[in-house]
């Protein structure tokens, strides 16, 4: 995962306007929508590297991955944090699908899986959804999102590999952005991003956003989608200032 400073376009300077906790603001437009009197509150601590938060409506709690420790934690307002899964497959991104099932992008295991048990009774029992593209194993599935049709969009950077781009176990020559239909049809949407990372989808399912954690050109890209969820076009959405890159 990368941390982008809020709203820095290519035409603007890198002058720091405001800093609070882990956040830095460079664009004056951010000051129009953010309440600077709000403070960052630590809800839980003691983790190594957190990723993939997802809110579970059925139960009212937050799930998040501690990747190096191979665990998923649960935070419930008013109750605090607790261990949810002791063996997460080194999950990164977490998603709850329409069937209220937990989908895990298991980065260091290099697969995307679904937890077999209900959300209310979590167990480290997984059904593998997808692990290869054209017979070659993924790099390390990172983040994803479902559209209303049940299609999964996800990124596959090299972060989960010990030596990343130069890892001997790397089978694919590129880092991809993919879509996976509920029929099992896997489509490569983009192979040109060196470090595809965070993934988001507009509420109307018409635009896919992907963050690229490239230190030489940190940016967000947007992909216009048709009614079937296929990519129609790609363009640069915003250029950012990269403050932190996953080692």
mmCIF file of C-alpha atoms in Angstrom:
data_model
loop_
_atom_site.group_PDB
_atom_site.id
_atom_site.type_symbol
_atom_site.label_atom_id
_atom_site.label_comp_id
_atom_site.label_asym_id
_atom_site.label_seq_id
_atom_site.Cartn_x
_atom_site.Cartn_y
_atom_site.Cartn_z
ATOM 1 C CA UNK A 1 0.000 0.000 0.000
ATOM 2 C CA UNK A 2 1.147 3.542 -0.594
ATOM 3 C CA UNK A 3 0.290 6.773 1.127
ATOM 4 C CA UNK A 4 -0.434 9.671 -1.226
ATOM 5 C CA UNK A 5 -0.530 13.232 -0.033
ATOM 6 C CA UNK A 6 -4.001 14.626 -0.579
ATOM 7 C CA UNK A 7 -4.594 16.155 -3.963
ATOM 8 C CA UNK A 8 -1.347 17.216 -5.586
ATOM 9 C CA UNK A 9 -1.629 17.813 -9.305
ATOM 10 C CA UNK A 10 1.240 18.023 -11.745
ATOM 11 C CA UNK A 11 0.686 21.783 -12.112
ATOM 12 C CA UNK A 12 0.883 22.570 -8.429
ATOM 13 C CA UNK A 13 3.897 23.085 -6.197
ATOM 14 C CA UNK A 14 4.956 20.669 -3.490
ATOM 15 C CA UNK A 15 4.602 23.272 -0.746
ATOM 16 C CA UNK A 16 3.294 21.691 2.441
ATOM 17 C CA UNK A 17 0.169 23.527 3.622
ATOM 18 C CA UNK A 18 -0.856 21.463 6.620
ATOM 19 C CA UNK A 19 0.301 18.395 8.515
ATOM 20 C CA UNK A 20 -1.473 16.380 11.182
ATOM 21 C CA UNK A 21 -0.344 12.953 12.316
ATOM 22 C CA UNK A 22 0.329 10.801 9.237
ATOM 23 C CA UNK A 23 -1.442 13.205 6.868
ATOM 24 C CA UNK A 24 0.081 15.975 4.774
ATOM 25 C CA UNK A 25 -1.933 18.367 2.594
ATOM 26 C CA UNK A 26 -0.492 20.176 -0.395
ATOM 27 C CA UNK A 27 -3.619 21.267 -2.267
ATOM 28 C CA UNK A 28 -5.675 24.217 -1.018
ATOM 29 C CA UNK A 29 -8.850 22.529 -2.258
ATOM 30 C CA UNK A 30 -8.432 19.902 0.455
ATOM 31 C CA UNK A 31 -8.741 22.633 3.074
ATOM 32 C CA UNK A 32 -12.236 23.390 1.753
ATOM 33 C CA UNK A 33 -13.582 19.929 2.537
ATOM 34 C CA UNK A 34 -11.565 18.780 5.556
ATOM 35 C CA UNK A 35 -12.186 19.824 9.132
ATOM 36 C CA UNK A 36 -8.782 20.777 10.485
ATOM 37 C CA UNK A 37 -10.137 20.749 14.028
ATOM 38 C CA UNK A 38 -10.715 17.002 13.807
ATOM 39 C CA UNK A 39 -7.976 14.901 15.335
ATOM 40 C CA UNK A 40 -6.597 11.485 14.493
ATOM 41 C CA UNK A 41 -7.542 9.025 17.229
ATOM 42 C CA UNK A 42 -5.663 5.763 17.768
ATOM 43 C CA UNK A 43 -8.196 2.965 18.217
ATOM 44 C CA UNK A 44 -5.696 0.082 18.451
ATOM 45 C CA UNK A 45 -1.945 -0.398 18.116
ATOM 46 C CA UNK A 46 0.874 -2.926 18.317
ATOM 47 C CA UNK A 47 0.686 -4.228 14.752
ATOM 48 C CA UNK A 48 3.479 -4.674 12.208
ATOM 49 C CA UNK A 49 1.858 -3.643 8.909
ATOM 50 C CA UNK A 50 -1.869 -3.052 8.488
ATOM 51 C CA UNK A 51 -3.762 -3.234 5.204
ATOM 52 C CA UNK A 52 -7.138 -3.952 3.629
ATOM 53 C CA UNK A 53 -9.714 -2.532 6.053
ATOM 54 C CA UNK A 54 -13.311 -3.490 5.314
ATOM 55 C CA UNK A 55 -16.457 -2.587 7.235
ATOM 56 C CA UNK A 56 -18.865 -5.460 7.894
ATOM 57 C CA UNK A 57 -22.423 -4.146 7.945
ATOM 58 C CA UNK A 58 -23.742 -7.449 9.231
ATOM 59 C CA UNK A 59 -22.380 -7.125 12.754
ATOM 60 C CA UNK A 60 -21.091 -3.547 12.673
ATOM 61 C CA UNK A 61 -17.345 -4.054 12.904
ATOM 62 C CA UNK A 62 -14.132 -3.440 10.988
ATOM 63 C CA UNK A 63 -11.788 -6.150 9.695
ATOM 64 C CA UNK A 64 -8.161 -5.460 8.736
ATOM 65 C CA UNK A 65 -5.054 -7.456 7.846
ATOM 66 C CA UNK A 66 -1.744 -7.520 9.696
ATOM 67 C CA UNK A 67 0.211 -8.953 6.781
ATOM 68 C CA UNK A 68 3.590 -9.974 8.291
ATOM 69 C CA UNK A 69 1.875 -11.675 11.232
ATOM 70 C CA UNK A 70 -0.436 -13.658 8.970
ATOM 71 C CA UNK A 71 -3.534 -12.425 10.839
ATOM 72 C CA UNK A 72 -6.825 -10.590 10.451
ATOM 73 C CA UNK A 73 -8.121 -8.446 13.307
ATOM 74 C CA UNK A 74 -11.573 -7.193 14.204
ATOM 75 C CA UNK A 75 -12.414 -3.808 15.669
ATOM 76 C CA UNK A 76 -15.863 -3.321 17.186
ATOM 77 C CA UNK A 77 -16.877 0.170 18.313
ATOM 78 C CA UNK A 78 -17.241 0.215 22.067
ATOM 79 C CA UNK A 79 -15.469 -3.123 22.463
ATOM 80 C CA UNK A 80 -12.078 -2.583 20.888
ATOM 81 C CA UNK A 81 -9.845 -4.875 18.827
ATOM 82 C CA UNK A 82 -9.559 -8.648 18.884
ATOM 83 C CA UNK A 83 -8.007 -11.390 16.776
ATOM 84 C CA UNK A 84 -10.373 -12.547 14.041
ATOM 85 C CA UNK A 85 -8.250 -14.993 12.003
ATOM 86 C CA UNK A 86 -4.957 -16.431 13.237
ATOM 87 C CA UNK A 87 -3.899 -17.731 9.811
ATOM 88 C CA UNK A 88 -5.005 -15.360 7.088
ATOM 89 C CA UNK A 89 -2.872 -16.599 4.212
ATOM 90 C CA UNK A 90 -0.918 -13.343 4.551
ATOM 91 C CA UNK A 91 -3.954 -11.430 3.403
ATOM 92 C CA UNK A 92 -3.781 -7.855 2.225
ATOM 93 C CA UNK A 93 -7.076 -6.596 0.796
ATOM 94 C CA UNK A 94 -10.311 -7.848 2.349
ATOM 95 C CA UNK A 95 -13.726 -7.654 0.693
ATOM 96 C CA UNK A 96 -17.204 -8.709 1.774
ATOM 97 C CA UNK A 97 -19.209 -9.873 -1.248
ATOM 98 C CA UNK A 98 -22.974 -9.720 -1.748
ATOM 99 C CA UNK A 99 -23.329 -13.157 -0.195
ATOM 100 C CA UNK A 100 -21.742 -11.807 3.032
ATOM 101 C CA UNK A 101 -18.655 -13.929 2.484
ATOM 102 C CA UNK A 102 -15.128 -12.768 3.241
ATOM 103 C CA UNK A 103 -12.840 -12.618 0.204
ATOM 104 C CA UNK A 104 -9.125 -12.336 0.959
ATOM 105 C CA UNK A 105 -6.377 -11.202 -1.398
ATOM 106 C CA UNK A 106 -3.645 -13.377 0.085
ATOM 107 C CA UNK A 107 -0.599 -11.476 -1.108
ATOM 108 C CA UNK A 108 2.262 -13.634 0.084
ATOM 109 C CA UNK A 109 0.320 -16.791 -0.693
ATOM 110 C CA UNK A 110 -0.249 -15.295 -4.174
ATOM 111 C CA UNK A 111 -3.906 -16.298 -4.431
ATOM 112 C CA UNK A 112 -7.380 -14.858 -3.990
ATOM 113 C CA UNK A 113 -9.537 -16.961 -1.709
ATOM 114 C CA UNK A 114 -12.886 -17.013 0.026
ATOM 115 C CA UNK A 115 -13.346 -17.994 3.659
ATOM 116 C CA UNK A 116 -15.537 -21.101 3.787
ATOM 117 C CA UNK A 117 -17.178 -20.312 7.118
ATOM 118 C CA UNK A 118 -19.689 -17.516 7.863
ATOM 119 C CA UNK A 119 -18.406 -14.103 8.949
ATOM 120 C CA UNK A 120 -19.764 -14.705 12.443
ATOM 121 C CA UNK A 121 -17.752 -17.918 12.903
ATOM 122 C CA UNK A 122 -14.389 -17.278 11.232
ATOM 123 C CA UNK A 123 -12.011 -20.154 10.618
ATOM 124 C CA UNK A 124 -8.838 -20.352 8.484
ATOM 125 C CA UNK A 125 -10.547 -22.547 5.918
ATOM 126 C CA UNK A 126 -10.392 -21.181 2.377
ATOM 127 C CA UNK A 127 -11.736 -21.885 -1.068
ATOM 128 C CA UNK A 128 -9.298 -20.714 -3.729
ATOM 129 C CA UNK A 129 -10.944 -18.434 -6.293
ATOM 130 C CA UNK A 130 -8.059 -17.656 -8.639
ATOM 131 C CA UNK A 131 -4.256 -17.920 -8.521
ATOM 132 C CA UNK A 132 -2.882 -17.856 -12.097
ATOM 133 C CA UNK A 133 -3.055 -15.880 -15.292
ATOM 134 C CA UNK A 134 -2.375 -17.882 -18.473
ATOM 135 C CA UNK A 135 -0.830 -20.661 -16.384
ATOM 136 C CA UNK A 136 1.526 -18.319 -14.518
ATOM 137 C CA UNK A 137 1.164 -17.624 -10.817
ATOM 138 C CA UNK A 138 0.161 -14.150 -9.681
ATOM 139 C CA UNK A 139 2.785 -11.871 -8.139
ATOM 140 C CA UNK A 140 0.880 -10.957 -4.965
ATOM 141 C CA UNK A 141 -2.797 -9.954 -5.202
ATOM 142 C CA UNK A 142 -3.138 -6.703 -3.305
ATOM 143 C CA UNK A 143 -6.473 -4.919 -3.380
ATOM 144 C CA UNK A 144 -9.845 -5.367 -5.036
ATOM 145 C CA UNK A 145 -13.476 -4.373 -5.333
ATOM 146 C CA UNK A 146 -16.686 -5.990 -6.594
ATOM 147 C CA UNK A 147 -19.103 -4.265 -8.939
ATOM 148 C CA UNK A 148 -22.860 -4.732 -8.826
ATOM 149 C CA UNK A 149 -22.641 -7.633 -11.283
ATOM 150 C CA UNK A 150 -20.320 -9.558 -8.959
ATOM 151 C CA UNK A 151 -17.236 -8.873 -11.084
ATOM 152 C CA UNK A 152 -14.022 -8.553 -9.100
ATOM 153 C CA UNK A 153 -11.438 -5.948 -10.084
ATOM 154 C CA UNK A 154 -8.028 -6.393 -8.467
ATOM 155 C CA UNK A 155 -4.372 -5.358 -8.614
ATOM 156 C CA UNK A 156 -1.331 -7.641 -8.616
ATOM 157 C CA UNK A 157 1.887 -5.769 -7.694
ATOM 158 C CA UNK A 158 5.125 -7.496 -6.600
ATOM 159 C CA UNK A 159 5.018 -6.358 -2.955
ATOM 160 C CA UNK A 160 4.414 -9.802 -1.483
ATOM 161 C CA UNK A 161 7.518 -11.258 -3.143
ATOM 162 C CA UNK A 162 10.729 -11.162 -1.062
ATOM 163 C CA UNK A 163 12.692 -9.396 -3.808
ATOM 164 C CA UNK A 164 9.712 -7.785 -5.509
ATOM 165 C CA UNK A 165 10.413 -7.069 -9.194
ATOM 166 C CA UNK A 166 13.645 -9.092 -9.105
ATOM 167 C CA UNK A 167 12.296 -12.103 -7.230
ATOM 168 C CA UNK A 168 13.309 -15.484 -8.658
ATOM 169 C CA UNK A 169 9.843 -16.859 -7.992
ATOM 170 C CA UNK A 170 8.142 -14.195 -10.080
ATOM 171 C CA UNK A 171 6.425 -15.891 -13.032
ATOM 172 C CA UNK A 172 4.677 -12.989 -14.744
ATOM 173 C CA UNK A 173 6.818 -10.402 -16.546
ATOM 174 C CA UNK A 174 4.411 -7.598 -15.657
ATOM 175 C CA UNK A 175 2.203 -6.335 -12.836
ATOM 176 C CA UNK A 176 -1.443 -6.455 -13.792
ATOM 177 C CA UNK A 177 -4.847 -4.993 -13.122
ATOM 178 C CA UNK A 178 -7.501 -7.659 -13.708
ATOM 179 C CA UNK A 179 -11.209 -8.332 -13.742
ATOM 180 C CA UNK A 180 -12.725 -11.668 -12.763
ATOM 181 C CA UNK A 181 -16.313 -12.483 -13.682
ATOM 182 C CA UNK A 182 -18.385 -14.725 -11.440
ATOM 183 C CA UNK A 183 -18.262 -17.220 -14.331
ATOM 184 C CA UNK A 184 -14.513 -17.549 -13.742
ATOM 185 C CA UNK A 185 -13.471 -15.539 -16.811
ATOM 186 C CA UNK A 186 -10.249 -13.670 -15.981
ATOM 187 C CA UNK A 187 -9.298 -10.610 -18.059
ATOM 188 C CA UNK A 188 -6.095 -8.577 -17.973
ATOM 189 C CA UNK A 189 -7.123 -4.915 -18.018
ATOM 190 C CA UNK A 190 -3.725 -3.219 -17.776
ATOM 191 C CA UNK A 191 -0.153 -4.504 -17.773
ATOM 192 C CA UNK A 192 1.632 -1.153 -17.965
ATOM 193 C CA UNK A 193 1.582 -0.059 -14.298
ATOM 194 C CA UNK A 194 4.781 -0.993 -12.499
ATOM 195 C CA UNK A 195 3.218 -0.905 -9.021
ATOM 196 C CA UNK A 196 -0.599 -1.114 -9.244
ATOM 197 C CA UNK A 197 -1.953 -0.849 -5.737
ATOM 198 C CA UNK A 198 -5.221 0.470 -4.278
ATOM 199 C CA UNK A 199 -8.438 -0.134 -6.230
ATOM 200 C CA UNK A 200 -11.787 1.689 -6.018
ATOM 201 C CA UNK A 201 -14.991 1.796 -8.027
ATOM 202 C CA UNK A 202 -17.394 4.698 -8.502
ATOM 203 C CA UNK A 203 -20.880 4.292 -7.060
ATOM 204 C CA UNK A 204 -22.422 4.043 -10.524
ATOM 205 C CA UNK A 205 -19.947 1.290 -11.538
ATOM 206 C CA UNK A 206 -18.834 3.373 -14.518
ATOM 207 C CA UNK A 207 -15.289 4.215 -13.412
ATOM 208 C CA UNK A 208 -12.509 2.095 -11.952
ATOM 209 C CA UNK A 209 -9.712 3.891 -10.077
ATOM 210 C CA UNK A 210 -6.263 2.388 -9.495
ATOM 211 C CA UNK A 211 -3.429 3.906 -7.477
ATOM 212 C CA UNK A 212 0.059 3.377 -8.900
ATOM 213 C CA UNK A 213 2.782 3.464 -6.237
ATOM 214 C CA UNK A 214 5.560 4.245 -8.656
ATOM 215 C CA UNK A 215 8.146 6.441 -6.940
ATOM 216 C CA UNK A 216 8.994 8.035 -10.298
ATOM 217 C CA UNK A 217 5.367 8.795 -11.141
ATOM 218 C CA UNK A 218 2.925 8.219 -8.280
ATOM 219 C CA UNK A 219 -0.560 8.630 -9.671
ATOM 220 C CA UNK A 220 -4.178 7.578 -9.791
ATOM 221 C CA UNK A 221 -5.522 6.220 -13.073
ATOM 222 C CA UNK A 222 -9.136 5.923 -14.125
ATOM 223 C CA UNK A 223 -10.705 3.346 -16.417
ATOM 224 C CA UNK A 224 -14.056 4.063 -18.023
ATOM 225 C CA UNK A 225 -16.272 0.974 -17.990
ATOM 226 C CA UNK A 226 -19.218 -0.091 -20.113
ATOM 227 C CA UNK A 227 -22.434 -1.678 -18.841
ATOM 228 C CA UNK A 228 -20.850 -5.142 -18.821
ATOM 229 C CA UNK A 229 -17.898 -3.931 -16.713
ATOM 230 C CA UNK A 230 -15.314 -4.003 -19.506
ATOM 231 C CA UNK A 231 -12.738 -1.237 -19.863
ATOM 232 C CA UNK A 232 -13.491 1.273 -22.617
ATOM 233 C CA UNK A 233 -10.637 3.723 -22.022
ATOM 234 C CA UNK A 234 -7.861 4.628 -19.592
ATOM 235 C CA UNK A 235 -6.630 8.063 -18.530
ATOM 236 C CA UNK A 236 -4.590 9.779 -15.834
ATOM 237 C CA UNK A 237 -6.916 10.857 -13.030
ATOM 238 C CA UNK A 238 -4.474 12.660 -10.753
ATOM 239 C CA UNK A 239 -0.761 12.919 -10.170
ATOM 240 C CA UNK A 240 0.370 12.646 -6.563
ATOM 241 C CA UNK A 241 3.308 13.029 -4.230
ATOM 242 C CA UNK A 242 4.407 9.713 -2.835
ATOM 243 C CA UNK A 243 5.353 9.805 0.828
ATOM 244 C CA UNK A 244 5.742 6.136 1.566
ATOM 245 C CA UNK A 245 6.258 3.025 -0.536
ATOM 246 C CA UNK A 246 5.851 -0.527 0.688
ATOM 247 C CA UNK A 247 9.333 -2.070 0.939
#
